[in-house]
mmCIF file of C-alpha atoms in Angstrom:
data_model
loop_
_atom_site.group_PDB
_atom_site.id
_atom_site.type_symbol
_atom_site.label_atom_id
_atom_site.label_comp_id
_atom_site.label_asym_id
_atom_site.label_seq_id
_atom_site.Cartn_x
_atom_site.Cartn_y
_atom_site.Cartn_z
ATOM 1 C CA UNK A 1 108.084 87.280 78.205
ATOM 2 C CA UNK A 2 105.723 90.213 77.781
ATOM 3 C CA UNK A 3 107.976 92.725 79.444
ATOM 4 C CA UNK A 4 107.131 95.035 82.301
ATOM 5 C CA UNK A 5 103.424 95.791 82.362
ATOM 6 C CA UNK A 6 101.869 98.895 83.807
ATOM 7 C CA UNK A 7 98.231 99.766 84.156
ATOM 8 C CA UNK A 8 96.376 101.842 83.660
ATOM 9 C CA UNK A 9 98.242 103.645 80.885
ATOM 10 C CA UNK A 10 96.269 106.813 81.505
ATOM 11 C CA UNK A 11 94.578 107.820 84.740
ATOM 12 C CA UNK A 12 92.532 110.926 85.419
ATOM 13 C CA UNK A 13 91.703 111.932 88.962
ATOM 14 C CA UNK A 14 90.174 114.951 90.619
ATOM 15 C CA UNK A 15 91.981 116.709 93.421
ATOM 16 C CA UNK A 16 91.575 114.829 96.680
ATOM 17 C CA UNK A 17 90.973 111.418 95.108
ATOM 18 C CA UNK A 18 93.282 108.438 95.333
ATOM 19 C CA UNK A 19 95.415 107.098 92.496
ATOM 20 C CA UNK A 20 96.591 103.491 92.305
ATOM 21 C CA UNK A 21 99.231 102.581 89.772
ATOM 22 C CA UNK A 22 100.116 98.961 89.120
ATOM 23 C CA UNK A 23 103.313 97.386 87.854
ATOM 24 C CA UNK A 24 103.886 93.744 86.947
ATOM 25 C CA UNK A 25 107.612 93.019 86.592
ATOM 26 C CA UNK A 26 109.114 90.751 84.001
ATOM 27 C CA UNK A 27 109.004 87.060 84.774
ATOM 28 C CA UNK A 28 111.808 86.105 87.123
ATOM 29 C CA UNK A 29 112.463 89.686 88.228
ATOM 30 C CA UNK A 30 112.256 90.331 91.939
ATOM 31 C CA UNK A 31 113.296 93.996 92.019
ATOM 32 C CA UNK A 32 110.989 96.875 91.165
ATOM 33 C CA UNK A 33 111.729 100.589 90.874
ATOM 34 C CA UNK A 34 109.328 103.475 90.513
ATOM 35 C CA UNK A 35 110.323 106.707 88.785
ATOM 36 C CA UNK A 36 108.373 109.893 88.184
ATOM 37 C CA UNK A 37 108.788 112.177 85.195
ATOM 38 C CA UNK A 38 107.400 115.686 85.454
ATOM 39 C CA UNK A 39 106.932 117.681 82.227
ATOM 40 C CA UNK A 40 110.246 118.772 80.698
ATOM 41 C CA UNK A 41 112.181 116.815 83.341
ATOM 42 C CA UNK A 42 114.137 113.583 83.449
ATOM 43 C CA UNK A 43 113.017 110.526 85.336
ATOM 44 C CA UNK A 44 113.429 110.855 89.088
ATOM 45 C CA UNK A 45 113.765 107.852 91.357
ATOM 46 C CA UNK A 46 111.035 107.386 93.926
ATOM 47 C CA UNK A 47 111.235 103.936 95.507
ATOM 48 C CA UNK A 48 112.971 100.580 95.137
ATOM 49 C CA UNK A 49 111.318 97.387 96.336
ATOM 50 C CA UNK A 50 111.970 93.704 96.491
ATOM 51 C CA UNK A 51 109.257 91.191 97.192
ATOM 52 C CA UNK A 52 107.523 92.294 100.430
ATOM 53 C CA UNK A 53 110.291 94.762 101.282
ATOM 54 C CA UNK A 54 110.991 98.419 100.652
ATOM 55 C CA UNK A 55 114.722 98.740 100.081
ATOM 56 C CA UNK A 56 115.049 102.457 99.368
ATOM 57 C CA UNK A 57 112.275 105.047 99.510
ATOM 58 C CA UNK A 58 114.498 108.099 99.659
ATOM 59 C CA UNK A 59 112.932 109.643 96.543
ATOM 60 C CA UNK A 60 109.336 109.260 97.593
ATOM 61 C CA UNK A 61 107.467 112.114 99.307
ATOM 62 C CA UNK A 62 106.825 111.224 102.930
ATOM 63 C CA UNK A 63 103.167 112.173 102.836
ATOM 64 C CA UNK A 64 100.399 110.801 100.646
ATOM 65 C CA UNK A 65 102.665 108.392 98.717
ATOM 66 C CA UNK A 66 103.148 104.713 99.492
ATOM 67 C CA UNK A 67 104.375 101.660 97.637
ATOM 68 C CA UNK A 68 104.193 97.937 98.082
ATOM 69 C CA UNK A 69 105.325 94.805 96.304
ATOM 70 C CA UNK A 70 103.443 91.876 97.825
ATOM 71 C CA UNK A 71 104.474 88.252 97.630
ATOM 72 C CA UNK A 72 101.769 87.675 95.048
ATOM 73 C CA UNK A 73 100.574 90.203 92.534
ATOM 74 C CA UNK A 74 101.855 93.443 91.096
ATOM 75 C CA UNK A 75 103.659 96.297 92.765
ATOM 76 C CA UNK A 76 101.337 99.169 93.660
ATOM 77 C CA UNK A 77 102.178 102.851 93.893
ATOM 78 C CA UNK A 78 99.449 104.624 95.809
ATOM 79 C CA UNK A 79 98.918 108.364 95.923
ATOM 80 C CA UNK A 80 96.332 109.609 98.373
ATOM 81 C CA UNK A 81 94.538 112.953 98.127
ATOM 82 C CA UNK A 82 96.115 113.805 94.797
ATOM 83 C CA UNK A 83 97.011 117.396 93.945
ATOM 84 C CA UNK A 84 97.660 119.026 90.575
ATOM 85 C CA UNK A 85 101.418 118.777 91.149
ATOM 86 C CA UNK A 86 101.157 114.985 91.099
ATOM 87 C CA UNK A 87 100.341 115.106 87.382
ATOM 88 C CA UNK A 88 103.225 113.278 85.739
ATOM 89 C CA UNK A 89 104.285 110.096 83.990
ATOM 90 C CA UNK A 90 105.098 107.308 86.428
ATOM 91 C CA UNK A 91 107.454 104.616 85.185
ATOM 92 C CA UNK A 92 108.133 101.251 86.696
ATOM 93 C CA UNK A 93 111.260 99.213 86.009
ATOM 94 C CA UNK A 94 112.256 95.721 87.053
ATOM 95 C CA UNK A 95 115.521 93.845 87.260
ATOM 96 C CA UNK A 96 116.522 90.278 88.025
ATOM 97 C CA UNK A 97 117.979 89.137 91.357
ATOM 98 C CA UNK A 98 121.421 90.557 91.979
ATOM 99 C CA UNK A 99 124.517 88.567 91.166
ATOM 100 C CA UNK A 100 126.806 90.960 92.991
ATOM 101 C CA UNK A 101 129.483 93.118 91.449
ATOM 102 C CA UNK A 102 127.788 93.860 88.146
ATOM 103 C CA UNK A 103 124.953 96.108 87.113
ATOM 104 C CA UNK A 104 121.620 94.407 86.560
ATOM 105 C CA UNK A 105 119.825 96.080 83.690
ATOM 106 C CA UNK A 106 116.527 97.697 84.501
ATOM 107 C CA UNK A 107 113.708 97.031 82.054
ATOM 108 C CA UNK A 108 111.105 99.748 81.862
ATOM 109 C CA UNK A 109 107.369 99.612 81.487
ATOM 110 C CA UNK A 110 105.403 101.929 79.192
ATOM 111 C CA UNK A 111 104.452 104.243 82.036
ATOM 112 C CA UNK A 112 101.208 105.538 83.526
ATOM 113 C CA UNK A 113 100.287 109.106 82.722
ATOM 114 C CA UNK A 114 98.424 110.616 85.669
ATOM 115 C CA UNK A 115 96.397 113.762 85.158
ATOM 116 C CA UNK A 116 94.920 115.526 88.161
ATOM 117 C CA UNK A 117 92.077 117.899 87.374
ATOM 118 C CA UNK B 1 125.113 114.971 95.442
ATOM 119 C CA UNK B 2 124.564 112.803 92.386
ATOM 120 C CA UNK B 3 123.596 114.775 89.323
ATOM 121 C CA UNK B 4 123.503 114.232 85.569
ATOM 122 C CA UNK B 5 123.440 117.199 83.207
ATOM 123 C CA UNK B 6 122.449 117.093 79.569
ATOM 124 C CA UNK B 7 122.826 120.660 78.336
ATOM 125 C CA UNK B 8 120.874 120.313 75.086
ATOM 126 C CA UNK B 9 117.119 119.753 75.060
ATOM 127 C CA UNK B 10 117.057 119.366 71.297
ATOM 128 C CA UNK B 11 119.728 118.493 68.789
ATOM 129 C CA UNK B 12 119.026 118.522 65.060
ATOM 130 C CA UNK B 13 121.499 117.099 62.564
ATOM 131 C CA UNK B 14 121.387 116.108 58.925
ATOM 132 C CA UNK B 15 121.488 112.485 57.893
ATOM 133 C CA UNK B 16 125.087 111.370 57.496
ATOM 134 C CA UNK B 17 126.442 114.088 59.796
ATOM 135 C CA UNK B 18 128.281 113.255 63.030
ATOM 136 C CA UNK B 19 126.341 113.310 66.269
ATOM 137 C CA UNK B 20 127.481 114.107 69.783
ATOM 138 C CA UNK B 21 125.063 114.150 72.683
ATOM 139 C CA UNK B 22 126.638 115.692 75.734
ATOM 140 C CA UNK B 23 126.435 114.354 79.266
ATOM 141 C CA UNK B 24 128.239 115.565 82.382
ATOM 142 C CA UNK B 25 127.881 114.088 85.809
ATOM 143 C CA UNK B 26 128.594 114.880 89.408
ATOM 144 C CA UNK B 27 129.359 112.063 91.785
ATOM 145 C CA UNK B 28 131.892 111.456 94.514
ATOM 146 C CA UNK B 29 133.191 107.991 93.869
ATOM 147 C CA UNK B 30 133.157 105.689 90.868
ATOM 148 C CA UNK B 31 129.778 105.715 89.181
ATOM 149 C CA UNK B 32 128.503 103.507 86.421
ATOM 150 C CA UNK B 33 127.272 105.524 83.442
ATOM 151 C CA UNK B 34 124.566 104.585 80.947
ATOM 152 C CA UNK B 35 122.738 105.886 77.921
ATOM 153 C CA UNK B 36 119.043 105.055 77.599
ATOM 154 C CA UNK B 37 116.984 105.691 74.476
ATOM 155 C CA UNK B 38 113.277 106.077 73.893
ATOM 156 C CA UNK B 39 112.074 105.801 70.311
ATOM 157 C CA UNK B 40 108.671 107.165 69.372
ATOM 158 C CA UNK B 41 105.882 105.147 71.017
ATOM 159 C CA UNK B 42 108.338 102.701 72.543
ATOM 160 C CA UNK B 43 109.630 102.070 76.028
ATOM 161 C CA UNK B 44 112.774 103.413 77.524
ATOM 162 C CA UNK B 45 115.567 100.934 76.822
ATOM 163 C CA UNK B 46 119.243 100.625 77.615
ATOM 164 C CA UNK B 47 121.462 101.674 74.704
ATOM 165 C CA UNK B 48 124.889 101.196 76.201
ATOM 166 C CA UNK B 49 126.892 101.417 79.394
ATOM 167 C CA UNK B 50 130.448 102.516 79.924
ATOM 168 C CA UNK B 51 131.611 99.348 81.579
ATOM 169 C CA UNK B 52 130.913 97.190 78.543
ATOM 170 C CA UNK B 53 132.850 99.479 76.175
ATOM 171 C CA UNK B 54 130.867 98.314 73.186
ATOM 172 C CA UNK B 55 129.336 100.023 70.180
ATOM 173 C CA UNK B 56 125.591 99.694 69.785
ATOM 174 C CA UNK B 57 123.859 100.790 66.561
ATOM 175 C CA UNK B 58 127.049 102.667 65.722
ATOM 176 C CA UNK B 59 126.990 104.667 68.961
ATOM 177 C CA UNK B 60 129.909 104.822 71.372
ATOM 178 C CA UNK B 61 130.481 106.649 74.626
ATOM 179 C CA UNK B 62 133.702 107.070 76.552
ATOM 180 C CA UNK B 63 133.811 107.844 80.224
ATOM 181 C CA UNK B 64 136.157 110.769 80.894
ATOM 182 C CA UNK B 65 136.707 110.900 84.633
ATOM 183 C CA UNK B 66 138.840 114.038 84.429
ATOM 184 C CA UNK B 67 136.070 116.001 82.729
ATOM 185 C CA UNK B 68 133.295 113.967 84.405
ATOM 186 C CA UNK B 69 131.709 113.445 81.017
ATOM 187 C CA UNK B 70 130.109 110.567 79.132
ATOM 188 C CA UNK B 71 129.253 111.974 75.724
ATOM 189 C CA UNK B 72 127.424 109.797 73.200
ATOM 190 C CA UNK B 73 128.802 109.824 69.677
ATOM 191 C CA UNK B 74 128.019 108.449 66.268
ATOM 192 C CA UNK B 75 130.022 109.284 63.155
ATOM 193 C CA UNK B 76 127.118 109.185 60.677
ATOM 194 C CA UNK B 77 123.564 109.854 61.863
ATOM 195 C CA UNK B 78 120.647 107.869 60.434
ATOM 196 C CA UNK B 79 116.986 108.883 60.358
ATOM 197 C CA UNK B 80 116.112 105.953 62.619
ATOM 198 C CA UNK B 81 118.354 107.461 65.312
ATOM 199 C CA UNK B 82 115.745 110.141 65.946
ATOM 200 C CA UNK B 83 114.651 109.602 69.553
ATOM 201 C CA UNK B 84 114.906 110.856 73.100
ATOM 202 C CA UNK B 85 118.243 110.057 74.739
ATOM 203 C CA UNK B 86 118.823 109.985 78.486
ATOM 204 C CA UNK B 87 122.142 109.797 80.247
ATOM 205 C CA UNK B 88 122.030 108.084 83.644
ATOM 206 C CA UNK B 89 124.294 106.994 86.448
ATOM 207 C CA UNK B 90 124.200 104.598 89.330
ATOM 208 C CA UNK B 91 126.386 104.812 92.366
ATOM 209 C CA UNK B 92 127.340 101.226 92.803
ATOM 210 C CA UNK B 93 127.010 97.830 91.243
ATOM 211 C CA UNK B 94 124.152 95.406 91.450
ATOM 212 C CA UNK B 95 120.551 96.463 91.833
ATOM 213 C CA UNK B 96 120.462 100.178 92.347
ATOM 214 C CA UNK B 97 118.304 103.176 91.412
ATOM 215 C CA UNK B 98 119.350 105.305 88.463
ATOM 216 C CA UNK B 99 119.871 109.067 88.370
ATOM 217 C CA UNK B 100 118.764 110.465 85.007
ATOM 218 C CA UNK B 101 119.518 113.627 83.092
ATOM 219 C CA UNK B 102 116.653 115.603 81.571
ATOM 220 C CA UNK B 103 117.209 114.082 78.171
ATOM 221 C CA UNK B 104 118.089 115.307 74.696
ATOM 222 C CA UNK B 105 115.779 114.915 71.746
ATOM 223 C CA UNK B 106 117.767 114.001 68.657
ATOM 224 C CA UNK B 107 116.180 114.826 65.342
ATOM 225 C CA UNK B 108 117.900 113.532 62.206
ATOM 226 C CA UNK B 109 116.830 115.410 59.110
ATOM 227 C CA UNK B 110 116.828 113.660 55.741
#
């Protein structure tokens, strides 16, 4: 099991362009979480998805940001019309299906570092 | 509101000295508390969680509900403990997002 994969590892965009970040969860994991880490800050939750469903998007800005986790393929975090403030490290984590009543460990990917010029 | 506070950005200790990384939380209810660690050039990984009450790599952490704290301790620091440490909480069991503190960088000096 290769672990959670994220690509690209580094992404440079100019203001106004679109950024697409991809996350492939660990084999057998059906839950995906996206977190953002601004410089000198901790990781902040953005969105939680299961296959084809958004479960919780309370941490995601309402404009310009969207996320999906299709039946086939990786989860995608999409940022439209990027601004300098979007420059950050974006981490994806995955966890197995819930068993109820106990915490399911989240396994983190290496992150994508987005730089907006 | 859920919040995790790690008051120290950087903690430097000598090898063999005791270590305590502080973590305080704010949550109405019964949270689950965790410590995550990120070694140089590696991914963030779970170190330990309060519910399992175990010692990992010599580290322990006790949940103190009265003081709303979950400090990470190790009696004798090793150079390989140098890393970034994040305290985190989740509000309920199962699959749930985590709330992280800003992290403390531990530097163990030989």
